[in-house]
Structure formats: C-alpha cells, structure tokens
Amino acid sequence: RYDTMKEQVNIRKAQLSKRLLEQKSEEEGLAFMVQECERKYEDARNHYLGLLKQEQELEEKNRQWQQKQAQTTKELEQDTARYHREQSRLESLVNIDERYDGYGNAIRRVMEKKEEESGLLGVVADLIQVDKQYEIAIETALGGSIQNIVTSDEATAKKMIEYLKRNRYGRATFLPLTSVGKRAPQVNQAALKEPGVIGIGSSLIRADDRFAELKTYLLGRTYVVDTIDHAIALARKYQYSLRIVTLEGESLNPGGSMTGGAFKNTSNLLGRKREIEDLQKETEALKESLSKHKNRLEEIQTARELLKEDLAGIREDLKEAMLSQNTEKRNLERAQEQKDENDNQFTDLQMESRQLEHQLSEISE
C-alpha cells in the first residue's frame, strides 16, 4: 500500500514539476508582456500629454489673436469715426470755399463768372498761402485787400466793373497784374534787424511766381513783429514812418495811429485754404490707415481660421490619443493581473510540491 501511495505521489510530483517549468516559462513571457504594455502605455501617455500641450499653446495663440483683433477693430472704429468727421468738415469747407462764403456780394457775383472769364485769377485770399502762426498778422495787414480780385489785365477788370454796375451788384476792388506792383517799395534794412522784427509781410507768404509783384504790392511795406511792445519801440525809433503788425493782430500805421483789441475772425479767409489742405492730407492718411486696419483684420481673421482648423485637428487627435492611452492602460492592468495570477499559481505549486516531498518522507518512514 505504501509503495502504491509513493508511486502516486511521485507521479503527482512529476506533474507538478512539469507545471512549475511551464509556469516559470509563462512567467517570463508575462513579465515581458507587462514591460511591453508599460512601454506602450507610457508612449501613449506622452503622446497625449504632448497633444495637450499643443492644444494649450494653440488656445493661447488664439487668445492673443483675439486680443489683436479686438484692438485692431477698436482702432478701425476710432479711425472710421474720425475719418467721417474730418471728411464731413472737409466737404463743408470746400462747399463754403466754392460758394465764396464770407466774401462780399460783389466778390461772389464776380467769382461766379470765373469759369467764363479766363482773366479772372481769383481773390487775394485764394492766391496766397501763409503758415498758421502768421495768419492773424497777415490778415490784419491785408485788411480789406484780402477780398480784392486779381485779374490778368486791366481789360478784364474793366469788364467786371461794368458787369457789377449793370446789374447793381455792388462794388469790388480789382488788382490787374499788368499794373499793380510795378514800383518796388523801399525796405528799411536796419529796421529788419531790430528786436522782435520777424520780417517783411511779403516774405512770409507764398504764391506762384507770377504773383511775386502782387505780393510786394500788398505787403512789401508791412513789417511783422512778434509783440506790441517791440512794435511800439520800432515805430517810435523810426518816427512813426513804418506800417507794423503783430502776431496777435495789433496794427501800427504811419503817423502813429494804433488798432487792436480782441481779434474776431469769423470768416478765416486765409486759414480756410490751409485748413482744406490739412484736412485733405489728414483724410488721405486716415483712408490709408483704414485700409491697413482692414487688411490687418483680414490677416488676423485668416490666421484665426487656420488656428481653429489646427485646434479642431488637435482635439480629434486628443480624443484618439485618450482612447489609445485608456486602451494601453487596460492592457497593462490585464497583463499585470495575469502576471500576478501566474505568480500566485507558481507559489501554490511550489507549496504543493513541498507538501508532496513531506508526504514522501512520511511514506518512506
């Protein structure tokens, strides 16, 4: 009986040895599989985290583009409002200038004939340009002459005078280029060097070369001075023989008379042309700025559209990466479970083998 039991135990022991070898071999395979699953899971996780970082970077870029778009839109709205405001002002000034608002009735009536009469060159205020800082002084010096009508010759002036008389439109002063300014005035060079003296009025205005004698005729005897104190000192020194105007509009005439006070210039005849030119330059600059802003907005919009496409692609990749990561994680967990289960079985087989050894020892005894 004991021999039979011993034989059975040895058979069982042989089976256990075989299973132990199989389990050992399987353990190595499972360990390799766990390592492979860990590597795949780590790769999937790193890929997911990389895509997540890309998504965050793209979202940050999108926020930056959004801020740029908002800023550019704001600048566009401001420039648009400013452009419409300045354009409206320009159109109003041009209309006023074309209608000769601020001029006397006779001047307006004569200037209505400008297209028909080639000899009508324009009013003085239209033909000269002056820097803003000298406008008050020059307009003061010109006085009523600022509305004088310049003609190419005496014949045109005579024809327009007859036109005014015939229609009872009033009176106007004409300055034919063939007759005015033929005698150049004497300039006191010493007076030009006195304190506060800026220069002769004719040197402070600009006009076409053909109006050079007209400039001298209108302002060749007028000295422009910075302040009234310097003007008084200059007049006193030269025995009140000079015609002087200040930048603020005071006027000192030969003989000693003085004119001054609050300067009200509602027509602003000299400044009108300059303001029109300034507004034209400003509106052109604003148009260019508006065009740049619009182009910039289109570029930003295109960039944002491309960015949205990239974001959509990244988010699709993220979904796939998340799915792949979860799959690899489950695979790793299953492999680990299989390895643990195999380890437990191996331990159980080793324990059973030791028990069989103990049984054999008992049977032998």
mmCIF file of C-alpha atoms in Angstrom:
data_model
loop_
_atom_site.group_PDB
_atom_site.id
_atom_site.type_symbol
_atom_site.label_atom_id
_atom_site.label_comp_id
_atom_site.label_asym_id
_atom_site.label_seq_id
_atom_site.Cartn_x
_atom_site.Cartn_y
_atom_site.Cartn_z
ATOM 1 C CA ARG A 1 0.000 0.000 0.000
ATOM 2 C CA TYR A 2 2.776 2.433 0.873
ATOM 3 C CA ASP A 3 4.585 1.585 -2.355
ATOM 4 C CA THR A 4 1.410 2.399 -4.285
ATOM 5 C CA MET A 5 0.995 5.701 -2.391
ATOM 6 C CA LYS A 6 4.628 6.558 -3.013
ATOM 7 C CA GLU A 7 4.232 5.848 -6.725
ATOM 8 C CA GLN A 8 1.137 8.035 -6.902
ATOM 9 C CA VAL A 9 2.917 10.841 -5.057
ATOM 10 C CA ASN A 10 5.883 10.635 -7.436
ATOM 11 C CA ILE A 11 3.516 10.777 -10.405
ATOM 12 C CA ARG A 12 1.871 13.864 -8.905
ATOM 13 C CA LYS A 13 5.289 15.345 -8.165
ATOM 14 C CA ALA A 14 6.373 14.816 -11.765
ATOM 15 C CA GLN A 15 3.221 16.563 -12.933
ATOM 16 C CA LEU A 16 3.898 19.436 -10.531
ATOM 17 C CA SER A 17 7.479 19.732 -11.756
ATOM 18 C CA LYS A 18 6.238 19.925 -15.315
ATOM 19 C CA ARG A 19 3.678 22.584 -14.384
ATOM 20 C CA LEU A 20 6.309 24.518 -12.429
ATOM 21 C CA LEU A 21 8.510 24.589 -15.511
ATOM 22 C CA GLU A 22 5.555 25.716 -17.602
ATOM 23 C CA GLN A 23 4.635 28.381 -15.053
ATOM 24 C CA LYS A 24 8.236 29.593 -14.921
ATOM 25 C CA SER A 25 8.351 29.870 -18.680
ATOM 26 C CA GLU A 26 4.966 31.596 -18.737
ATOM 27 C CA GLU A 27 6.144 33.995 -16.015
ATOM 28 C CA GLU A 28 8.994 35.209 -18.195
ATOM 29 C CA GLY A 29 6.582 35.753 -21.087
ATOM 30 C CA LEU A 30 4.137 37.598 -18.840
ATOM 31 C CA ALA A 31 6.921 39.781 -17.410
ATOM 32 C CA PHE A 32 7.988 40.725 -20.949
ATOM 33 C CA MET A 33 4.341 41.399 -21.865
ATOM 34 C CA VAL A 34 3.939 43.664 -18.789
ATOM 35 C CA GLN A 35 7.088 45.588 -19.750
ATOM 36 C CA GLU A 36 5.829 45.954 -23.317
ATOM 37 C CA CYS A 37 2.424 47.147 -22.082
ATOM 38 C CA GLU A 38 4.112 49.650 -19.761
ATOM 39 C CA ARG A 39 6.191 50.969 -22.657
ATOM 40 C CA LYS A 40 3.130 51.313 -24.920
ATOM 41 C CA TYR A 41 1.140 52.967 -22.136
ATOM 42 C CA GLU A 42 3.984 55.392 -21.439
ATOM 43 C CA ASP A 43 4.295 56.212 -25.168
ATOM 44 C CA ALA A 44 0.517 56.712 -25.423
ATOM 45 C CA ARG A 45 0.543 58.899 -22.298
ATOM 46 C CA ASN A 46 3.463 61.030 -23.543
ATOM 47 C CA HIS A 47 1.755 61.401 -26.918
ATOM 48 C CA TYR A 48 -1.450 62.514 -25.187
ATOM 49 C CA LEU A 49 0.399 64.995 -22.957
ATOM 50 C CA GLY A 50 2.261 66.377 -25.995
ATOM 51 C CA LEU A 51 -1.007 66.919 -27.843
ATOM 52 C CA LEU A 52 -2.492 68.503 -24.713
ATOM 53 C CA LYS A 53 0.438 70.933 -24.565
ATOM 54 C CA GLN A 54 -0.018 71.762 -28.261
ATOM 55 C CA GLU A 55 -3.709 72.416 -27.640
ATOM 56 C CA GLN A 56 -2.880 74.804 -24.771
ATOM 57 C CA GLU A 57 -0.313 76.620 -26.934
ATOM 58 C CA LEU A 58 -2.824 76.981 -29.780
ATOM 59 C CA GLU A 59 -5.501 78.239 -27.368
ATOM 60 C CA GLU A 60 -3.032 80.814 -26.022
ATOM 61 C CA LYS A 61 -2.208 81.909 -29.584
ATOM 62 C CA ASN A 62 -5.933 82.125 -30.292
ATOM 63 C CA ARG A 63 -6.402 84.382 -27.254
ATOM 64 C CA GLN A 64 -3.530 86.578 -28.459
ATOM 65 C CA TRP A 65 -5.026 86.812 -31.963
ATOM 66 C CA GLN A 66 -8.395 87.584 -30.382
ATOM 67 C CA GLN A 67 -6.851 90.446 -28.404
ATOM 68 C CA LYS A 68 -5.123 91.744 -31.543
ATOM 69 C CA GLN A 69 -8.408 91.516 -33.434
ATOM 70 C CA ALA A 70 -10.236 93.436 -30.691
ATOM 71 C CA GLN A 71 -7.516 96.124 -30.613
ATOM 72 C CA THR A 72 -7.427 96.453 -34.414
ATOM 73 C CA THR A 73 -11.244 96.591 -34.538
ATOM 74 C CA LYS A 74 -11.215 99.349 -31.912
ATOM 75 C CA GLU A 75 -8.600 101.326 -33.855
ATOM 76 C CA LEU A 76 -10.584 100.806 -37.058
ATOM 77 C CA GLU A 77 -13.773 102.105 -35.423
ATOM 78 C CA GLN A 78 -11.940 105.130 -33.992
ATOM 79 C CA ASP A 79 -10.274 105.954 -37.317
ATOM 80 C CA THR A 80 -13.560 105.413 -39.185
ATOM 81 C CA ALA A 81 -15.385 107.834 -36.886
ATOM 82 C CA ARG A 82 -12.545 110.326 -37.180
ATOM 83 C CA TYR A 83 -12.427 109.922 -40.970
ATOM 84 C CA HIS A 84 -16.172 110.596 -41.329
ATOM 85 C CA ARG A 85 -15.880 113.590 -39.014
ATOM 86 C CA GLU A 86 -12.931 115.101 -40.884
ATOM 87 C CA GLN A 87 -14.433 114.238 -44.289
ATOM 88 C CA SER A 88 -17.653 115.994 -43.316
ATOM 89 C CA ARG A 89 -15.646 119.022 -42.159
ATOM 90 C CA LEU A 90 -13.666 118.986 -45.421
ATOM 91 C CA GLU A 91 -16.782 118.809 -47.588
ATOM 92 C CA SER A 92 -18.320 121.660 -45.615
ATOM 93 C CA LEU A 93 -15.217 123.840 -46.044
ATOM 94 C CA VAL A 94 -14.964 123.028 -49.750
ATOM 95 C CA ASN A 95 -18.618 123.984 -50.224
ATOM 96 C CA ILE A 96 -18.062 127.209 -48.300
ATOM 97 C CA ASP A 97 -14.949 127.950 -50.353
ATOM 98 C CA GLU A 98 -16.683 127.232 -53.652
ATOM 99 C CA ARG A 99 -19.608 129.476 -52.696
ATOM 100 C CA TYR A 100 -17.191 132.197 -51.530
ATOM 101 C CA ASP A 101 -18.978 132.450 -48.189
ATOM 102 C CA GLY A 102 -17.501 135.224 -46.070
ATOM 103 C CA TYR A 103 -16.927 137.468 -49.082
ATOM 104 C CA GLY A 104 -18.954 140.462 -50.108
ATOM 105 C CA ASN A 105 -21.849 140.104 -52.553
ATOM 106 C CA ALA A 106 -19.970 141.843 -55.370
ATOM 107 C CA ILE A 107 -16.978 139.482 -54.986
ATOM 108 C CA ARG A 108 -19.251 136.412 -55.047
ATOM 109 C CA ARG A 109 -21.055 137.695 -58.163
ATOM 110 C CA VAL A 110 -17.795 138.332 -59.973
ATOM 111 C CA MET A 111 -16.285 134.984 -58.988
ATOM 112 C CA GLU A 112 -19.366 133.226 -60.347
ATOM 113 C CA LYS A 113 -18.012 134.268 -63.760
ATOM 114 C CA LYS A 114 -14.593 132.694 -63.178
ATOM 115 C CA GLU A 115 -15.271 129.726 -65.452
ATOM 116 C CA GLU A 116 -16.343 132.053 -68.271
ATOM 117 C CA GLU A 117 -13.655 134.696 -67.846
ATOM 118 C CA SER A 118 -10.110 133.339 -68.153
ATOM 119 C CA GLY A 119 -8.730 136.683 -66.994
ATOM 120 C CA LEU A 120 -10.281 136.241 -63.546
ATOM 121 C CA LEU A 121 -7.493 134.663 -61.484
ATOM 122 C CA GLY A 122 -9.120 134.698 -58.038
ATOM 123 C CA VAL A 123 -9.325 136.694 -54.846
ATOM 124 C CA VAL A 124 -6.164 137.515 -52.896
ATOM 125 C CA ALA A 125 -7.022 135.048 -50.094
ATOM 126 C CA ASP A 126 -7.177 132.216 -52.656
ATOM 127 C CA LEU A 127 -3.868 133.023 -54.308
ATOM 128 C CA ILE A 128 -1.552 133.216 -51.306
ATOM 129 C CA GLN A 129 -0.566 130.723 -48.637
ATOM 130 C CA VAL A 130 0.762 131.509 -45.187
ATOM 131 C CA ASP A 131 1.869 129.491 -42.180
ATOM 132 C CA LYS A 132 -0.675 129.263 -39.401
ATOM 133 C CA GLN A 133 1.444 131.267 -36.953
ATOM 134 C CA TYR A 134 1.398 134.285 -39.307
ATOM 135 C CA GLU A 135 -2.255 134.111 -40.425
ATOM 136 C CA ILE A 136 -3.590 136.718 -37.982
ATOM 137 C CA ALA A 137 -0.753 139.144 -38.701
ATOM 138 C CA ILE A 138 -1.066 138.800 -42.489
ATOM 139 C CA GLU A 139 -4.865 139.045 -42.470
ATOM 140 C CA THR A 140 -4.578 142.155 -40.290
ATOM 141 C CA ALA A 141 -2.024 143.650 -42.668
ATOM 142 C CA LEU A 142 -4.148 142.895 -45.727
ATOM 143 C CA GLY A 143 -7.351 144.248 -44.222
ATOM 144 C CA GLY A 144 -9.953 144.706 -46.953
ATOM 145 C CA SER A 145 -7.356 143.869 -49.606
ATOM 146 C CA ILE A 146 -7.771 140.216 -48.745
ATOM 147 C CA GLN A 147 -11.016 140.254 -50.778
ATOM 148 C CA ASN A 148 -9.570 142.116 -53.744
ATOM 149 C CA ILE A 149 -9.992 140.336 -57.061
ATOM 150 C CA VAL A 150 -6.848 139.621 -59.062
ATOM 151 C CA THR A 151 -7.131 139.781 -62.847
ATOM 152 C CA SER A 152 -4.638 139.125 -65.602
ATOM 153 C CA ASP A 153 -5.063 142.607 -67.107
ATOM 154 C CA GLU A 154 -6.964 145.888 -66.901
ATOM 155 C CA ALA A 155 -9.414 144.846 -69.642
ATOM 156 C CA THR A 156 -10.792 142.027 -67.529
ATOM 157 C CA ALA A 157 -11.064 144.338 -64.516
ATOM 158 C CA LYS A 158 -12.920 146.922 -66.626
ATOM 159 C CA LYS A 159 -15.316 144.286 -67.976
ATOM 160 C CA MET A 160 -16.147 143.027 -64.460
ATOM 161 C CA ILE A 161 -16.679 146.565 -63.167
ATOM 162 C CA GLU A 162 -19.177 147.166 -65.964
ATOM 163 C CA TYR A 163 -20.857 143.849 -65.085
ATOM 164 C CA LEU A 164 -21.263 144.965 -61.453
ATOM 165 C CA LYS A 165 -22.586 148.385 -62.475
ATOM 166 C CA ARG A 166 -25.021 146.957 -64.990
ATOM 167 C CA ASN A 167 -26.548 144.513 -62.520
ATOM 168 C CA ARG A 168 -26.239 146.766 -59.452
ATOM 169 C CA TYR A 169 -24.327 144.067 -57.545
ATOM 170 C CA GLY A 170 -22.160 146.499 -55.621
ATOM 171 C CA ARG A 171 -18.504 147.458 -55.751
ATOM 172 C CA ALA A 172 -15.275 145.454 -55.773
ATOM 173 C CA THR A 173 -11.571 146.256 -55.981
ATOM 174 C CA PHE A 174 -9.572 144.685 -58.802
ATOM 175 C CA LEU A 175 -5.825 144.129 -58.958
ATOM 176 C CA PRO A 176 -4.668 143.709 -62.590
ATOM 177 C CA LEU A 177 -1.255 142.014 -62.745
ATOM 178 C CA THR A 178 -0.289 144.289 -65.640
ATOM 179 C CA SER A 179 -0.485 147.414 -63.486
ATOM 180 C CA VAL A 180 -0.012 146.681 -59.762
ATOM 181 C CA GLY A 181 3.308 146.224 -58.027
ATOM 182 C CA LYS A 182 5.427 147.830 -60.720
ATOM 183 C CA ARG A 183 7.170 150.094 -58.216
ATOM 184 C CA ALA A 184 9.076 148.159 -55.598
ATOM 185 C CA PRO A 185 8.856 149.798 -52.142
ATOM 186 C CA GLN A 186 11.998 150.765 -50.249
ATOM 187 C CA VAL A 187 12.689 148.418 -47.339
ATOM 188 C CA ASN A 188 14.484 149.752 -44.305
ATOM 189 C CA GLN A 189 17.105 147.056 -43.777
ATOM 190 C CA ALA A 190 18.093 148.484 -40.407
ATOM 191 C CA ALA A 191 14.513 148.135 -39.163
ATOM 192 C CA LEU A 192 14.537 144.448 -40.078
ATOM 193 C CA LYS A 193 17.369 143.914 -37.571
ATOM 194 C CA GLU A 194 15.515 145.484 -34.655
ATOM 195 C CA PRO A 195 14.406 143.275 -31.706
ATOM 196 C CA GLY A 196 11.193 141.313 -32.329
ATOM 197 C CA VAL A 197 11.045 142.010 -36.078
ATOM 198 C CA ILE A 198 10.161 138.804 -37.960
ATOM 199 C CA GLY A 199 10.310 140.184 -41.476
ATOM 200 C CA ILE A 200 8.505 141.993 -44.273
ATOM 201 C CA GLY A 201 4.974 140.667 -44.797
ATOM 202 C CA SER A 202 5.584 139.770 -48.442
ATOM 203 C CA SER A 203 8.412 137.426 -47.388
ATOM 204 C CA LEU A 204 6.108 135.483 -45.057
ATOM 205 C CA ILE A 205 3.573 134.459 -47.696
ATOM 206 C CA ARG A 206 3.821 132.016 -50.590
ATOM 207 C CA ALA A 207 2.319 132.284 -54.064
ATOM 208 C CA ASP A 208 3.033 131.370 -57.679
ATOM 209 C CA ASP A 209 5.942 133.184 -59.279
ATOM 210 C CA ARG A 210 3.606 135.225 -61.477
ATOM 211 C CA PHE A 211 2.203 136.857 -58.307
ATOM 212 C CA ALA A 212 5.599 137.984 -56.982
ATOM 213 C CA GLU A 213 4.918 141.653 -57.756
ATOM 214 C CA LEU A 214 1.440 141.339 -56.287
ATOM 215 C CA LYS A 215 2.937 140.072 -53.002
ATOM 216 C CA THR A 216 5.226 143.075 -52.889
ATOM 217 C CA TYR A 217 2.353 145.446 -53.727
ATOM 218 C CA LEU A 218 0.174 144.060 -50.919
ATOM 219 C CA LEU A 219 2.691 143.501 -48.119
ATOM 220 C CA GLY A 220 6.047 144.894 -49.252
ATOM 221 C CA ARG A 221 5.745 147.857 -46.849
ATOM 222 C CA THR A 222 4.459 145.971 -43.801
ATOM 223 C CA TYR A 223 6.780 144.885 -41.004
ATOM 224 C CA VAL A 224 5.674 141.868 -38.960
ATOM 225 C CA VAL A 225 6.722 141.993 -35.285
ATOM 226 C CA ASP A 226 6.220 139.430 -32.520
ATOM 227 C CA THR A 227 4.737 141.643 -29.730
ATOM 228 C CA ILE A 228 3.119 145.044 -29.383
ATOM 229 C CA ASP A 229 5.940 146.279 -27.119
ATOM 230 C CA HIS A 230 8.503 145.636 -29.840
ATOM 231 C CA ALA A 231 6.128 147.199 -32.382
ATOM 232 C CA ILE A 232 5.809 150.408 -30.335
ATOM 233 C CA ALA A 233 9.566 150.587 -29.807
ATOM 234 C CA LEU A 234 10.134 150.081 -33.558
ATOM 235 C CA ALA A 235 7.565 152.733 -34.535
ATOM 236 C CA ARG A 236 8.977 155.238 -32.051
ATOM 237 C CA LYS A 237 12.554 154.691 -33.221
ATOM 238 C CA TYR A 238 11.679 155.344 -36.870
ATOM 239 C CA GLN A 239 9.442 158.381 -36.162
ATOM 240 C CA TYR A 240 6.198 156.502 -36.840
ATOM 241 C CA SER A 241 7.010 156.136 -40.541
ATOM 242 C CA LEU A 242 6.548 152.338 -40.740
ATOM 243 C CA ARG A 243 3.472 150.155 -41.126
ATOM 244 C CA ILE A 244 3.694 147.424 -38.475
ATOM 245 C CA VAL A 245 1.511 144.440 -37.486
ATOM 246 C CA THR A 246 1.976 141.986 -34.615
ATOM 247 C CA LEU A 247 1.344 138.260 -34.485
ATOM 248 C CA GLU A 248 -1.737 138.899 -32.316
ATOM 249 C CA GLY A 249 -3.264 141.333 -34.800
ATOM 250 C CA GLU A 250 -2.350 144.782 -33.481
ATOM 251 C CA SER A 251 -1.643 147.323 -36.201
ATOM 252 C CA LEU A 252 0.516 150.470 -36.043
ATOM 253 C CA ASN A 253 0.147 152.793 -39.004
ATOM 254 C CA PRO A 254 2.449 155.533 -40.314
ATOM 255 C CA GLY A 255 1.628 158.726 -38.448
ATOM 256 C CA GLY A 256 1.160 156.957 -35.094
ATOM 257 C CA SER A 257 -2.365 155.529 -35.110
ATOM 258 C CA MET A 258 -2.822 152.114 -33.484
ATOM 259 C CA THR A 259 -5.507 149.466 -33.942
ATOM 260 C CA GLY A 260 -6.025 146.479 -31.669
ATOM 261 C CA GLY A 261 -8.261 144.581 -29.302
ATOM 262 C CA ALA A 262 -9.966 141.213 -29.347
ATOM 263 C CA PHE A 263 -9.428 139.652 -32.751
ATOM 264 C CA LYS A 264 -12.590 138.098 -34.171
ATOM 265 C CA ASN A 265 -12.053 136.359 -37.454
ATOM 266 C CA THR A 266 -15.266 134.519 -38.271
ATOM 267 C CA SER A 267 -14.519 134.144 -41.975
ATOM 268 C CA ASN A 268 -10.901 132.954 -41.574
ATOM 269 C CA LEU A 269 -10.312 133.543 -45.279
ATOM 270 C CA LEU A 270 -6.563 132.899 -45.146
ATOM 271 C CA GLY A 271 -6.852 129.856 -42.908
ATOM 272 C CA ARG A 272 -9.614 128.262 -44.970
ATOM 273 C CA LYS A 273 -7.371 127.090 -47.813
ATOM 274 C CA ARG A 274 -4.738 125.868 -45.375
ATOM 275 C CA GLU A 275 -7.350 124.030 -43.348
ATOM 276 C CA ILE A 276 -8.744 122.430 -46.517
ATOM 277 C CA GLU A 277 -5.243 121.284 -47.494
ATOM 278 C CA ASP A 278 -4.579 119.983 -43.970
ATOM 279 C CA LEU A 279 -7.910 118.152 -43.933
ATOM 280 C CA GLN A 280 -7.237 116.638 -47.355
ATOM 281 C CA LYS A 281 -3.880 115.326 -46.135
ATOM 282 C CA GLU A 282 -5.445 114.062 -42.915
ATOM 283 C CA THR A 283 -8.346 112.316 -44.655
ATOM 284 C CA GLU A 284 -5.928 110.673 -47.108
ATOM 285 C CA ALA A 285 -3.787 109.493 -44.215
ATOM 286 C CA LEU A 286 -6.895 108.198 -42.442
ATOM 287 C CA LYS A 287 -8.023 106.383 -45.594
ATOM 288 C CA GLU A 288 -4.637 104.718 -45.799
ATOM 289 C CA SER A 289 -4.843 103.850 -42.103
ATOM 290 C CA LEU A 290 -8.353 102.412 -42.574
ATOM 291 C CA SER A 291 -7.110 100.302 -45.472
ATOM 292 C CA LYS A 292 -4.223 98.993 -43.355
ATOM 293 C CA HIS A 293 -6.574 98.194 -40.459
ATOM 294 C CA LYS A 294 -8.955 96.337 -42.781
ATOM 295 C CA ASN A 295 -6.107 94.352 -44.323
ATOM 296 C CA ARG A 296 -4.779 93.606 -40.864
ATOM 297 C CA LEU A 297 -8.212 92.393 -39.749
ATOM 298 C CA GLU A 298 -8.425 90.116 -42.768
ATOM 299 C CA GLU A 299 -4.977 88.715 -41.958
ATOM 300 C CA ILE A 300 -5.970 88.159 -38.329
ATOM 301 C CA GLN A 301 -9.241 86.527 -39.364
ATOM 302 C CA THR A 302 -7.384 84.211 -41.756
ATOM 303 C CA ALA A 303 -4.862 83.348 -39.037
ATOM 304 C CA ARG A 304 -7.676 82.606 -36.581
ATOM 305 C CA GLU A 305 -9.485 80.406 -39.100
ATOM 306 C CA LEU A 306 -6.310 78.415 -39.714
ATOM 307 C CA LEU A 307 -5.769 78.244 -35.963
ATOM 308 C CA LYS A 308 -9.304 76.926 -35.449
ATOM 309 C CA GLU A 309 -8.648 74.226 -38.036
ATOM 310 C CA ASP A 310 -5.426 73.275 -36.230
ATOM 311 C CA LEU A 311 -7.277 73.245 -32.895
ATOM 312 C CA ALA A 312 -10.016 71.031 -34.314
ATOM 313 C CA GLY A 313 -7.390 68.631 -35.671
ATOM 314 C CA ILE A 314 -5.517 68.575 -32.345
ATOM 315 C CA ARG A 315 -8.738 67.902 -30.438
ATOM 316 C CA GLU A 316 -9.575 64.984 -32.721
ATOM 317 C CA ASP A 317 -6.057 63.650 -32.190
ATOM 318 C CA LEU A 318 -6.531 64.150 -28.443
ATOM 319 C CA LYS A 319 -9.668 62.017 -28.474
ATOM 320 C CA GLU A 320 -7.831 59.259 -30.291
ATOM 321 C CA ALA A 321 -4.798 59.636 -28.004
ATOM 322 C CA MET A 322 -7.033 59.465 -24.923
ATOM 323 C CA LEU A 323 -8.706 56.330 -26.270
ATOM 324 C CA SER A 324 -5.320 54.788 -27.088
ATOM 325 C CA GLN A 325 -3.980 55.688 -23.621
ATOM 326 C CA ASN A 326 -7.004 54.124 -21.906
ATOM 327 C CA THR A 327 -6.674 51.022 -24.067
ATOM 328 C CA GLU A 328 -2.997 50.630 -23.242
ATOM 329 C CA LYS A 329 -3.749 51.220 -19.582
ATOM 330 C CA ARG A 330 -6.372 48.450 -19.584
ATOM 331 C CA ASN A 331 -3.952 46.173 -21.439
ATOM 332 C CA LEU A 332 -1.292 46.889 -18.814
ATOM 333 C CA GLU A 333 -3.726 46.205 -15.986
ATOM 334 C CA ARG A 334 -4.801 42.903 -17.550
ATOM 335 C CA ALA A 335 -1.171 41.872 -18.157
ATOM 336 C CA GLN A 336 -0.307 42.738 -14.574
ATOM 337 C CA GLU A 337 -3.286 40.747 -13.337
ATOM 338 C CA GLN A 338 -2.224 37.760 -15.432
ATOM 339 C CA LYS A 339 1.338 38.025 -14.104
ATOM 340 C CA ASP A 340 0.108 38.286 -10.520
ATOM 341 C CA GLU A 341 -2.206 35.329 -11.050
ATOM 342 C CA ASN A 342 0.672 33.310 -12.556
ATOM 343 C CA ASP A 343 2.923 34.255 -9.624
ATOM 344 C CA ASN A 344 0.247 33.106 -7.193
ATOM 345 C CA GLN A 345 -0.197 29.828 -9.066
ATOM 346 C CA PHE A 346 3.568 29.273 -9.099
ATOM 347 C CA THR A 347 3.706 29.882 -5.349
ATOM 348 C CA ASP A 348 0.812 27.448 -4.812
ATOM 349 C CA LEU A 349 2.546 24.795 -6.948
ATOM 350 C CA GLN A 350 5.779 25.239 -5.003
ATOM 351 C CA MET A 351 3.860 24.835 -1.758
ATOM 352 C CA GLU A 352 2.119 21.709 -3.077
ATOM 353 C CA SER A 353 5.490 20.333 -4.207
ATOM 354 C CA ARG A 354 6.922 20.800 -0.697
ATOM 355 C CA GLN A 355 3.862 19.074 0.741
ATOM 356 C CA LEU A 356 4.428 16.107 -1.607
ATOM 357 C CA GLU A 357 8.055 15.948 -0.504
ATOM 358 C CA HIS A 358 6.838 15.812 3.094
ATOM 359 C CA GLN A 359 4.367 13.044 2.199
ATOM 360 C CA LEU A 360 7.124 11.029 0.516
ATOM 361 C CA SER A 361 9.246 11.397 3.614
ATOM 362 C CA GLU A 362 6.386 10.163 5.788
ATOM 363 C CA ILE A 363 5.666 7.238 3.470
ATOM 364 C CA SER A 364 9.343 6.289 3.456
ATOM 365 C CA GLU A 365 9.381 6.255 7.263
#
